[in-house]
């Protein structure tokens, strides 16, 4: 499988090169040149445990890694997840890392049983193991530079801590990540981990990372690598649970199609679902659920992708106004794989902060994608109601998706799968505000972090300052 750039300026590269390159060298995003059609394999795949399913999917895209090595990487990555008992009444009888639990009108796909209690562990454990393998093969070193709105940073740090040949520099917007997220990052004291507390927003942090990667001499001199959701390996790892969740729901409900509701920030997670649908998974609807930072929701209503100001919300990992993975969808769908069109749009976006796209003949922008939004009030009401009605505590990101599922449910007979992207224990303040009970969001893994020594480096929101910090340590 060869990988190409959405902007057309990179000669096709292998999977390994795509993973190490991160952002394409022409400023675009890397994509496989095609998506394998797996419809003939769905029946066999539906019986596989998740780590075997993950391997079957990964081998289609990572075909330059020997199968034994890839199998070991995938197995090790899923071993970082705690097996939990499946949903009562579910057919799966073994404990499993990604249970699907019915909850009132929806099903919750619990993706947060990894080391940092959020779904990003799925991708970052895989990426950490992959980096270690690829660097061990060549003896190279890699300096990972990443922006985080909270969960990426902690998942990246836990995926990369102590790994040989890798340093990790994580930029978080100071004071704009939850205290638990901050502790999960700053209590990791391994020599190869640098937490940068940036005086700015997540978009500032992401902009700085993009600037460093766009400076090719700097990128090459300092061997920069990416772990943000622009890295294709992350998308690939996440494709797995769309198949897995759909198989469980179809089996339990005798359904032939499913709908996913995806709490969205950078469009990485929902893009993995889009890839699953391109491969032939019967996905009727893939619903982009945003908080008040609703650039994507406005896009799907109007066709205009227009940057707005970032508003802090109760779901900080989705406080994003520039969804970097959106370019992959723009390339595949409205630009019909024409990189010249993508280049023109992205230049226009950089200049004017807006892109206009025409809808298709059916009046939509994509037959699969829809969008909805839930502000903080709706988020709190959803958390309160699910606790009162079903005894279930939702984290605020998950609640955004659930709220959108309640206001725009799928057609009858199509199960609504809501991605449960984080444990409520990461966001105790929101749970307390919604339910009046702060004790509902406790997790021993989180309690153990309080009082531990921490380390972070405050820096201004300035690419030069960050470049100097990185250069001094590599
Ligand atoms: C990162 C994150 C999201 C958003 O995922 P994207 O891939 O950026 O769209 C949603 N929920 C949680 C808990 C997250 O950490």
Tab-separated table of C-alpha atoms and ligand atoms in Angstrom:
chain	number	residue	atom	x	y	z
A	1	UNK	CA	0.000	0.000	0.000
A	2	UNK	CA	1.339	3.414	-0.972
A	3	UNK	CA	0.491	6.680	0.776
A	4	UNK	CA	-0.175	9.966	-0.984
A	5	UNK	CA	-0.674	13.550	0.158
A	6	UNK	CA	-3.980	15.430	-0.007
A	7	UNK	CA	-1.990	18.262	-1.631
A	8	UNK	CA	-0.295	16.096	-4.232
A	9	UNK	CA	3.257	17.282	-3.551
A	10	UNK	CA	4.811	14.092	-2.158
A	11	UNK	CA	5.924	11.047	-4.142
A	12	UNK	CA	4.037	7.950	-2.855
A	13	UNK	CA	5.583	6.525	0.344
A	14	UNK	CA	5.300	3.275	2.310
A	15	UNK	CA	3.323	2.840	5.529
A	16	UNK	CA	6.485	3.084	7.656
A	17	UNK	CA	7.531	6.305	5.947
A	18	UNK	CA	4.032	7.719	6.309
A	19	UNK	CA	4.079	6.993	10.060
A	20	UNK	CA	7.469	8.626	10.550
A	21	UNK	CA	6.614	11.598	8.317
A	22	UNK	CA	3.428	12.492	10.223
A	23	UNK	CA	2.302	15.597	8.355
A	24	UNK	CA	3.079	15.286	4.631
A	25	UNK	CA	6.107	17.317	3.581
A	26	UNK	CA	3.955	19.497	1.307
A	27	UNK	CA	1.761	20.527	4.272
A	28	UNK	CA	-1.009	18.089	3.356
A	29	UNK	CA	-2.183	14.917	5.081
A	30	UNK	CA	-1.179	11.408	4.055
A	31	UNK	CA	-3.775	8.898	2.933
A	32	UNK	CA	-3.610	5.362	1.544
A	33	UNK	CA	-4.033	5.537	-2.224
A	34	UNK	CA	-7.113	3.299	-1.927
A	35	UNK	CA	-9.303	1.616	0.692
A	36	UNK	CA	-9.478	-2.192	0.495
A	37	UNK	CA	-13.024	-3.521	0.058
A	38	UNK	CA	-13.540	-6.034	2.879
A	39	UNK	CA	-17.250	-6.832	2.438
A	40	UNK	CA	-16.498	-10.497	1.666
A	41	UNK	CA	-14.642	-10.820	4.980
A	42	UNK	CA	-17.178	-9.202	7.305
A	43	UNK	CA	-18.797	-12.466	8.415
A	44	UNK	CA	-15.460	-14.032	9.367
A	45	UNK	CA	-14.198	-10.839	10.982
A	46	UNK	CA	-17.318	-10.507	13.129
A	47	UNK	CA	-16.209	-13.515	15.198
A	48	UNK	CA	-12.716	-12.230	16.012
A	49	UNK	CA	-11.586	-10.859	19.371
A	50	UNK	CA	-10.541	-7.239	19.088
A	51	UNK	CA	-6.762	-7.716	18.930
A	52	UNK	CA	-7.096	-10.206	16.069
A	53	UNK	CA	-9.519	-7.952	14.251
A	54	UNK	CA	-7.056	-5.086	14.744
A	55	UNK	CA	-4.298	-7.176	13.187
A	56	UNK	CA	-6.423	-8.164	10.169
A	57	UNK	CA	-7.185	-4.500	9.492
A	58	UNK	CA	-3.631	-3.280	10.153
A	59	UNK	CA	-2.005	-5.791	7.811
A	60	UNK	CA	-3.995	-4.371	4.877
A	61	UNK	CA	-2.420	-0.951	5.398
A	62	UNK	CA	0.934	-1.747	7.047
A	63	UNK	CA	2.055	-4.202	4.395
A	64	UNK	CA	5.727	-3.236	4.629
A	65	UNK	CA	5.987	-4.561	8.207
A	66	UNK	CA	6.570	-8.320	8.555
A	67	UNK	CA	3.388	-10.014	9.769
A	68	UNK	CA	4.933	-11.491	12.917
A	69	UNK	CA	6.246	-8.108	13.999
A	70	UNK	CA	2.927	-6.421	13.259
A	71	UNK	CA	1.017	-9.082	15.156
A	72	UNK	CA	3.259	-8.548	18.194
A	73	UNK	CA	2.854	-4.746	18.005
A	74	UNK	CA	-0.927	-5.033	17.868
A	75	UNK	CA	-1.107	-7.619	20.639
A	76	UNK	CA	1.112	-5.554	22.945
A	77	UNK	CA	-0.966	-2.438	22.286
A	78	UNK	CA	-4.247	-4.060	23.253
A	79	UNK	CA	-2.633	-5.694	26.294
A	80	UNK	CA	-2.418	-2.179	27.812
A	81	UNK	CA	-6.222	-2.190	28.110
A	82	UNK	CA	-7.930	-3.686	31.152
A	83	UNK	CA	-10.423	-6.396	30.277
A	84	UNK	CA	-13.825	-5.604	31.781
A	85	UNK	CA	-16.977	-7.734	31.812
A	86	UNK	CA	-19.202	-7.225	28.758
A	87	UNK	CA	-22.696	-5.818	28.771
A	88	UNK	CA	-25.229	-7.944	30.622
A	89	UNK	CA	-27.181	-9.875	28.005
A	90	UNK	CA	-24.423	-9.337	25.441
A	91	UNK	CA	-23.377	-12.505	23.608
A	92	UNK	CA	-19.681	-11.982	24.151
A	93	UNK	CA	-18.893	-13.916	27.304
A	94	UNK	CA	-15.205	-13.151	27.838
A	95	UNK	CA	-14.086	-9.978	29.597
A	96	UNK	CA	-13.013	-7.540	26.912
A	97	UNK	CA	-11.217	-4.225	26.512
A	98	UNK	CA	-13.981	-2.481	24.527
A	99	UNK	CA	-17.408	-3.434	25.879
A	100	UNK	CA	-20.598	-2.253	24.184
A	101	UNK	CA	-23.255	-1.541	26.791
A	102	UNK	CA	-26.916	-0.794	26.135
A	103	UNK	CA	-28.045	2.316	27.973
A	104	UNK	CA	-31.621	3.531	27.433
A	105	UNK	CA	-32.103	4.372	23.753
A	106	UNK	CA	-28.411	4.078	22.830
A	107	UNK	CA	-25.440	1.748	23.126
A	108	UNK	CA	-22.200	2.997	24.635
A	109	UNK	CA	-18.963	1.728	23.108
A	110	UNK	CA	-16.550	2.108	26.031
A	111	UNK	CA	-13.189	3.084	24.621
A	112	UNK	CA	-11.622	4.323	27.838
A	113	UNK	CA	-10.240	1.265	29.612
A	114	UNK	CA	-6.612	2.116	28.716
A	115	UNK	CA	-3.871	3.726	30.836
A	116	UNK	CA	-5.123	7.355	30.618
A	117	UNK	CA	-8.847	6.559	30.675
A	118	UNK	CA	-9.647	7.986	27.221
A	119	UNK	CA	-10.028	6.521	23.753
A	120	UNK	CA	-6.792	8.109	22.535
A	121	UNK	CA	-4.908	5.291	24.275
A	122	UNK	CA	-6.101	2.965	21.488
A	123	UNK	CA	-4.098	4.925	18.928
A	124	UNK	CA	-1.163	6.030	21.059
A	125	UNK	CA	-0.327	2.607	22.473
A	126	UNK	CA	-0.207	1.330	18.886
A	127	UNK	CA	1.877	4.291	17.749
A	128	UNK	CA	4.314	3.933	20.675
A	129	UNK	CA	4.918	0.279	19.882
A	130	UNK	CA	5.187	1.057	16.189
A	131	UNK	CA	7.765	3.826	16.726
A	132	UNK	CA	9.841	1.576	18.953
A	133	UNK	CA	9.834	-1.116	16.278
A	134	UNK	CA	10.596	1.224	13.351
A	135	UNK	CA	13.358	3.112	15.177
A	136	UNK	CA	14.877	-0.096	16.517
A	137	UNK	CA	15.098	-1.345	12.937
A	138	UNK	CA	17.089	1.669	11.708
A	139	UNK	CA	18.761	2.860	14.919
A	140	UNK	CA	17.375	6.373	14.325
A	141	UNK	CA	15.968	8.707	16.945
A	142	UNK	CA	12.723	10.651	16.798
A	143	UNK	CA	11.625	13.796	18.601
A	144	UNK	CA	7.877	13.800	18.839
A	145	UNK	CA	6.292	17.246	19.051
A	146	UNK	CA	2.574	17.333	19.737
A	147	UNK	CA	-0.169	19.769	20.608
A	148	UNK	CA	-2.852	18.611	22.977
A	149	UNK	CA	-6.220	19.785	24.186
A	150	UNK	CA	-5.714	17.357	27.071
A	151	UNK	CA	-6.182	13.732	26.158
A	152	UNK	CA	-3.714	13.377	23.266
A	153	UNK	CA	-0.870	14.617	25.408
A	154	UNK	CA	-1.443	12.242	28.278
A	155	UNK	CA	-2.059	9.299	25.951
A	156	UNK	CA	1.092	10.178	23.943
A	157	UNK	CA	3.189	10.502	27.067
A	158	UNK	CA	1.970	7.152	28.361
A	159	UNK	CA	2.482	5.562	24.939
A	160	UNK	CA	6.052	6.899	24.600
A	161	UNK	CA	7.462	7.245	28.126
A	162	UNK	CA	10.729	5.420	28.616
A	163	UNK	CA	10.878	4.239	24.985
A	164	UNK	CA	14.377	4.073	23.508
A	165	UNK	CA	15.124	6.454	20.655
A	166	UNK	CA	12.095	8.712	21.290
A	167	UNK	CA	11.703	12.071	23.075
A	168	UNK	CA	8.260	13.574	23.464
A	169	UNK	CA	7.475	17.319	23.667
A	170	UNK	CA	3.845	17.986	24.480
A	171	UNK	CA	2.350	21.491	24.217
A	172	UNK	CA	-0.813	22.010	26.239
A	173	UNK	CA	-2.749	25.286	26.596
A	174	UNK	CA	-1.929	26.357	30.167
A	175	UNK	CA	-4.969	26.311	32.434
A	176	UNK	CA	-7.250	24.970	29.688
A	177	UNK	CA	-6.944	21.250	30.295
A	178	UNK	CA	-8.716	19.543	33.174
A	179	UNK	CA	-6.728	19.138	36.409
A	180	UNK	CA	-6.797	15.352	36.001
A	181	UNK	CA	-5.513	15.586	32.417
A	182	UNK	CA	-2.756	17.904	33.598
A	183	UNK	CA	-1.755	15.481	36.362
A	184	UNK	CA	-1.697	12.565	33.932
A	185	UNK	CA	0.878	14.486	31.906
A	186	UNK	CA	2.961	16.336	34.480
A	187	UNK	CA	3.390	13.442	36.921
A	188	UNK	CA	5.335	11.502	34.282
A	189	UNK	CA	8.955	12.289	35.109
A	190	UNK	CA	10.750	10.061	32.582
A	191	UNK	CA	13.807	11.778	31.063
A	192	UNK	CA	12.346	11.569	27.552
A	193	UNK	CA	9.137	13.490	28.429
A	194	UNK	CA	8.813	17.331	28.236
A	195	UNK	CA	5.527	19.020	29.168
A	196	UNK	CA	5.255	22.544	27.747
A	197	UNK	CA	2.536	24.724	29.322
A	198	UNK	CA	1.775	27.196	26.538
A	199	UNK	CA	0.310	30.630	27.246
A	200	UNK	CA	-2.433	30.321	24.575
A	201	UNK	CA	-5.251	28.152	23.176
A	202	UNK	CA	-5.153	24.665	21.692
A	203	UNK	CA	-5.338	26.174	18.208
A	204	UNK	CA	-2.224	28.257	19.047
A	205	UNK	CA	-0.461	25.078	20.152
A	206	UNK	CA	-1.507	23.221	17.023
A	207	UNK	CA	-0.481	26.185	14.856
A	208	UNK	CA	3.003	26.168	16.425
A	209	UNK	CA	3.404	22.442	15.839
A	210	UNK	CA	2.376	22.936	12.208
A	211	UNK	CA	4.879	25.793	11.876
A	212	UNK	CA	7.726	23.627	13.209
A	213	UNK	CA	6.829	20.795	10.842
A	214	UNK	CA	6.530	23.185	7.897
A	215	UNK	CA	10.108	24.368	8.544
A	216	UNK	CA	11.670	21.434	6.688
A	217	UNK	CA	15.328	22.189	7.551
A	218	UNK	CA	14.365	22.349	11.256
A	219	UNK	CA	12.197	19.266	10.979
A	220	UNK	CA	15.002	17.295	9.357
A	221	UNK	CA	17.780	18.590	11.612
A	222	UNK	CA	15.833	17.636	14.738
A	223	UNK	CA	14.113	14.467	13.453
A	224	UNK	CA	10.629	15.688	14.309
A	225	UNK	CA	7.850	13.132	14.444
A	226	UNK	CA	4.109	13.591	14.952
A	227	UNK	CA	1.609	11.802	17.132
A	228	UNK	CA	-1.329	14.153	16.572
A	229	UNK	CA	-4.323	12.615	14.882
A	230	UNK	CA	-2.877	13.673	11.532
A	231	UNK	CA	-0.634	10.594	11.879
A	232	UNK	CA	-2.152	7.884	9.708
A	233	UNK	CA	-1.260	5.124	12.206
A	234	UNK	CA	-3.620	6.685	14.730
A	235	UNK	CA	-6.529	6.668	12.324
A	236	UNK	CA	-5.692	3.091	11.394
A	237	UNK	CA	-5.752	1.902	15.021
A	238	UNK	CA	-9.132	3.548	15.556
A	239	UNK	CA	-10.744	1.938	12.504
A	240	UNK	CA	-10.768	-1.322	14.511
A	241	UNK	CA	-13.376	-0.394	17.074
A	242	UNK	CA	-15.861	0.818	14.467
A	243	UNK	CA	-15.883	-2.690	13.009
A	244	UNK	CA	-15.914	-4.264	16.446
A	245	UNK	CA	-18.746	-2.081	17.810
A	246	UNK	CA	-20.826	-2.534	14.664
A	247	UNK	CA	-20.412	-6.330	14.780
A	248	UNK	CA	-21.523	-6.500	18.440
A	249	UNK	CA	-24.526	-4.228	17.887
A	250	UNK	CA	-25.664	-5.970	14.692
A	251	UNK	CA	-25.330	-9.362	16.357
A	252	UNK	CA	-27.272	-8.342	19.455
A	253	UNK	CA	-30.042	-6.495	17.622
A	254	UNK	CA	-30.175	-8.562	14.450
A	255	UNK	CA	-29.541	-5.308	12.576
A	256	UNK	CA	-27.933	-4.949	9.153
A	257	UNK	CA	-26.677	-1.405	9.557
A	258	UNK	CA	-25.562	0.830	12.395
A	259	UNK	CA	-25.278	4.536	13.200
A	260	UNK	CA	-22.344	6.027	15.099
A	261	UNK	CA	-22.420	9.215	17.140
A	262	UNK	CA	-18.921	10.583	17.531
A	263	UNK	CA	-17.893	13.394	19.895
A	264	UNK	CA	-15.645	15.369	17.558
A	265	UNK	CA	-12.820	17.885	17.765
A	266	UNK	CA	-10.077	17.302	15.227
A	267	UNK	CA	-12.195	14.970	13.048
A	268	UNK	CA	-9.690	12.139	13.615
A	269	UNK	CA	-11.977	9.698	15.355
A	270	UNK	CA	-14.909	10.257	13.029
A	271	UNK	CA	-12.570	9.981	10.042
A	272	UNK	CA	-11.582	6.493	11.236
A	273	UNK	CA	-15.289	5.639	11.108
A	274	UNK	CA	-15.416	7.098	7.618
A	275	UNK	CA	-12.557	4.823	6.581
A	276	UNK	CA	-14.429	1.814	8.014
A	277	UNK	CA	-17.455	2.796	5.933
A	278	UNK	CA	-15.275	3.189	2.806
A	279	UNK	CA	-14.007	-0.357	3.408
A	280	UNK	CA	-17.548	-1.702	3.325
A	281	UNK	CA	-18.719	-1.706	6.946
A	282	UNK	CA	-22.484	-1.111	6.754
A	283	UNK	CA	-22.619	2.314	8.402
A	284	UNK	CA	-25.898	4.076	7.696
A	285	UNK	CA	-24.956	7.279	9.513
A	286	UNK	CA	-21.807	8.698	10.987
A	287	UNK	CA	-22.820	11.672	13.069
A	288	UNK	CA	-20.291	14.376	13.916
A	289	UNK	CA	-21.213	15.703	17.370
A	290	UNK	CA	-19.618	19.003	18.417
A	291	UNK	CA	-19.871	21.218	21.475
A	292	UNK	CA	-20.315	25.016	21.140
A	293	UNK	CA	-17.120	25.001	19.034
A	294	UNK	CA	-19.248	23.986	16.106
A	295	UNK	CA	-17.274	24.800	12.946
A	296	UNK	CA	-17.984	21.287	11.615
A	297	UNK	CA	-21.640	21.390	12.532
A	298	UNK	CA	-22.006	24.736	10.760
A	299	UNK	CA	-20.197	23.293	7.761
A	300	UNK	CA	-22.610	20.390	7.368
A	301	UNK	CA	-25.546	22.800	7.666
A	302	UNK	CA	-24.286	25.413	5.186
A	303	UNK	CA	-21.261	24.179	3.209
A	304	UNK	CA	-19.164	26.956	4.675
A	305	UNK	CA	-16.144	25.964	6.753
A	306	UNK	CA	-15.441	29.185	8.627
A	307	UNK	CA	-13.098	29.582	11.547
A	308	UNK	CA	-14.561	31.091	14.725
A	309	UNK	CA	-13.116	31.963	18.120
A	310	UNK	CA	-12.465	29.028	20.469
A	311	UNK	CA	-14.866	29.004	23.420
A	312	UNK	CA	-13.813	26.999	26.489
A	313	UNK	CA	-16.416	24.298	27.235
A	314	UNK	CA	-17.049	21.382	29.582
A	315	UNK	CA	-15.632	19.058	26.899
A	316	UNK	CA	-12.173	20.642	26.470
A	317	UNK	CA	-10.793	17.932	24.179
A	318	UNK	CA	-13.259	19.165	21.588
A	319	UNK	CA	-12.550	22.907	21.977
A	320	UNK	CA	-11.177	23.180	18.475
A	321	UNK	CA	-12.026	25.443	15.554
A	322	UNK	CA	-9.635	24.018	12.978
A	323	UNK	CA	-10.273	20.290	12.549
A	324	UNK	CA	-6.997	19.177	10.992
A	325	UNK	CA	-8.235	15.803	9.726
A	326	UNK	CA	-11.103	17.443	7.886
A	327	UNK	CA	-8.726	17.965	4.955
A	328	UNK	CA	-8.708	14.205	4.404
A	329	UNK	CA	-12.456	14.176	3.901
A	330	UNK	CA	-12.318	17.332	1.758
A	331	UNK	CA	-9.823	15.553	-0.494
A	332	UNK	CA	-11.804	12.324	-0.770
A	333	UNK	CA	-15.295	13.716	-1.146
A	334	UNK	CA	-15.921	17.287	-2.322
A	335	UNK	CA	-12.517	17.637	-4.064
A	336	UNK	CA	-12.996	14.184	-5.665
A	337	UNK	CA	-9.308	13.364	-5.025
A	338	UNK	CA	-8.011	16.402	-6.911
A	339	UNK	CA	-5.075	17.770	-4.885
A	340	UNK	CA	-5.122	21.065	-6.815
A	341	UNK	CA	-8.604	21.760	-5.452
A	342	UNK	CA	-7.488	20.948	-1.895
A	343	UNK	CA	-4.461	23.228	-2.254
A	344	UNK	CA	-6.674	26.079	-3.439
A	345	UNK	CA	-9.131	25.566	-0.572
A	346	UNK	CA	-6.461	25.323	2.112
A	347	UNK	CA	-4.671	28.414	0.805
A	348	UNK	CA	-8.001	30.230	0.857
A	349	UNK	CA	-8.636	29.026	4.393
A	350	UNK	CA	-5.222	30.211	5.585
A	351	UNK	CA	-5.861	33.609	3.957
A	352	UNK	CA	-9.572	34.259	4.631
A	353	UNK	CA	-10.416	31.738	7.365
A	354	UNK	CA	-13.152	30.194	5.218
A	355	UNK	CA	-13.880	27.577	2.547
A	356	UNK	CA	-17.117	27.155	0.613
A	357	UNK	CA	-18.110	23.738	-0.710
A	358	UNK	CA	-21.131	22.892	-2.872
A	359	UNK	CA	-23.448	20.069	-1.783
A	360	UNK	CA	-23.901	16.951	-3.905
A	361	UNK	CA	-26.895	16.217	-6.177
A	362	UNK	CA	-28.798	14.696	-3.200
A	363	UNK	CA	-28.516	17.983	-1.291
A	364	UNK	CA	-26.072	16.608	1.296
A	365	UNK	CA	-22.316	16.921	1.526
A	366	UNK	CA	-21.848	13.186	2.003
A	367	UNK	CA	-24.334	10.297	2.019
A	368	UNK	CA	-22.949	8.983	5.335
A	369	UNK	CA	-22.019	12.060	7.371
A	370	UNK	CA	-24.390	14.182	9.428
A	371	UNK	CA	-23.680	16.651	12.244
A	372	UNK	CA	-25.236	17.945	15.432
A	373	UNK	CA	-24.208	20.084	18.364
A	374	UNK	CA	-24.721	20.132	22.108
A	375	UNK	CA	-23.716	23.151	24.183
A	376	UNK	CA	-22.749	22.983	27.851
A	377	UNK	CA	-26.367	23.216	29.033
A	378	UNK	CA	-27.385	20.248	26.862
A	379	UNK	CA	-24.288	18.346	27.986
A	380	UNK	CA	-25.096	18.837	31.662
A	381	UNK	CA	-28.745	17.919	31.137
A	382	UNK	CA	-27.732	14.696	29.343
A	383	UNK	CA	-25.336	13.719	32.148
A	384	UNK	CA	-28.031	14.439	34.741
A	385	UNK	CA	-30.707	12.550	32.873
A	386	UNK	CA	-28.638	9.438	32.132
A	387	UNK	CA	-27.599	9.245	35.749
A	388	UNK	CA	-31.165	9.696	37.011
A	389	UNK	CA	-32.832	7.394	34.464
A	390	UNK	CA	-30.224	4.680	33.896
A	391	UNK	CA	-27.761	5.014	36.789
A	392	UNK	CA	-24.998	5.688	34.294
A	393	UNK	CA	-22.436	8.495	34.616
A	394	UNK	CA	-21.299	9.898	31.248
A	395	UNK	CA	-18.186	11.994	30.787
A	396	UNK	CA	-18.967	15.390	29.167
A	397	UNK	CA	-17.491	14.440	25.752
A	398	UNK	CA	-19.516	11.256	25.589
A	399	UNK	CA	-22.553	13.265	26.715
A	400	UNK	CA	-22.210	15.585	23.700
A	401	UNK	CA	-22.544	12.568	21.379
A	402	UNK	CA	-25.393	11.084	23.400
A	403	UNK	CA	-27.226	14.405	23.415
A	404	UNK	CA	-26.987	14.580	19.613
A	405	UNK	CA	-28.176	10.950	19.368
A	406	UNK	CA	-31.256	11.828	21.438
A	407	UNK	CA	-32.095	14.879	19.331
A	408	UNK	CA	-31.468	13.158	15.973
A	409	UNK	CA	-31.967	9.408	16.452
A	410	UNK	CA	-31.275	6.938	13.643
A	411	UNK	CA	-34.033	5.285	11.607
A	412	UNK	CA	-35.935	2.474	13.387
A	413	UNK	CA	-34.029	-0.806	13.392
A	414	UNK	CA	-30.638	0.936	13.151
A	415	UNK	CA	-28.764	0.713	16.472
A	416	UNK	CA	-27.326	4.013	17.751
A	417	UNK	CA	-23.765	3.434	18.911
A	418	UNK	CA	-22.384	6.333	20.934
A	419	UNK	CA	-18.634	6.414	21.338
A	420	UNK	CA	-17.823	6.723	25.051
A	421	UNK	CA	-14.521	8.520	24.607
A	422	UNK	CA	-13.445	9.143	28.208
A	423	UNK	CA	-14.074	7.988	31.734
A	424	UNK	CA	-16.134	10.421	33.837
A	425	UNK	CA	-13.313	10.268	36.397
A	426	UNK	CA	-11.284	12.588	34.150
A	427	UNK	CA	-13.886	15.347	34.451
A	428	UNK	CA	-15.224	15.337	38.034
A	429	UNK	CA	-16.203	19.035	38.035
A	430	UNK	CA	-18.651	18.591	35.160
A	431	UNK	CA	-20.137	15.495	36.815
A	432	UNK	CA	-20.576	17.365	40.083
A	433	UNK	CA	-22.238	20.296	38.303
A	434	UNK	CA	-24.639	17.993	36.475
A	435	UNK	CA	-25.591	15.642	39.275
A	436	UNK	CA	-24.696	17.557	42.467
A	437	UNK	CA	-22.574	14.600	43.563
A	438	UNK	CA	-18.820	14.818	43.160
A	439	UNK	CA	-18.268	11.286	44.476
A	440	UNK	CA	-19.752	9.747	41.292
A	441	UNK	CA	-16.629	10.387	39.230
A	442	UNK	CA	-13.933	8.684	41.260
A	443	UNK	CA	-11.391	6.264	39.902
A	444	UNK	CA	-8.526	4.815	41.979
A	445	UNK	CA	-6.072	5.400	39.103
A	446	UNK	CA	-6.884	9.110	39.215
A	447	UNK	CA	-6.851	9.416	42.994
A	448	UNK	CA	-3.359	7.901	43.020
A	449	UNK	CA	-2.022	10.857	40.980
A	450	UNK	CA	-2.895	13.526	43.541
A	451	UNK	CA	0.087	14.736	45.524
A	452	UNK	CA	2.697	13.136	43.222
A	453	UNK	CA	5.614	15.340	42.119
A	454	UNK	CA	5.062	17.120	38.777
A	455	UNK	CA	7.158	18.815	36.091
A	456	UNK	CA	6.230	21.309	33.358
A	457	UNK	CA	7.887	24.123	31.376
A	458	UNK	CA	5.872	27.354	30.828
A	459	UNK	CA	6.461	29.004	27.403
A	460	UNK	CA	4.823	31.857	25.427
A	461	UNK	CA	2.624	30.973	22.417
A	462	UNK	CA	5.468	31.644	20.020
A	463	UNK	CA	6.888	29.161	17.517
A	464	UNK	CA	10.434	30.552	17.920
A	465	UNK	CA	10.407	29.994	21.677
A	466	UNK	CA	9.169	26.427	21.264
A	467	UNK	CA	11.702	25.715	18.502
A	468	UNK	CA	14.509	26.974	20.741
A	469	UNK	CA	13.310	24.797	23.631
A	470	UNK	CA	13.223	21.702	21.419
A	471	UNK	CA	16.556	22.485	19.760
A	472	UNK	CA	18.258	22.857	23.136
A	473	UNK	CA	17.230	19.326	24.117
A	474	UNK	CA	17.756	17.299	20.957
B	1	LIG	C1	-9.762	13.864	21.503
B	1	LIG	C2	-11.091	13.619	22.104
B	1	LIG	C3	-12.254	13.765	21.361
B	1	LIG	C4	-12.237	14.270	19.930
B	1	LIG	O1	-11.612	13.384	19.041
B	1	LIG	P1	-11.104	13.904	17.610
B	1	LIG	O2	-10.398	12.753	17.013
B	1	LIG	O3	-10.181	15.062	17.897
B	1	LIG	O4	-12.300	14.349	16.850
B	1	LIG	C5	-13.449	13.427	21.964
B	1	LIG	N1	-13.509	12.996	23.240
B	1	LIG	C6	-12.402	12.870	23.987
B	1	LIG	C7	-12.540	12.395	25.393
B	1	LIG	C8	-11.161	13.164	23.453
B	1	LIG	O5	-10.060	13.023	24.192
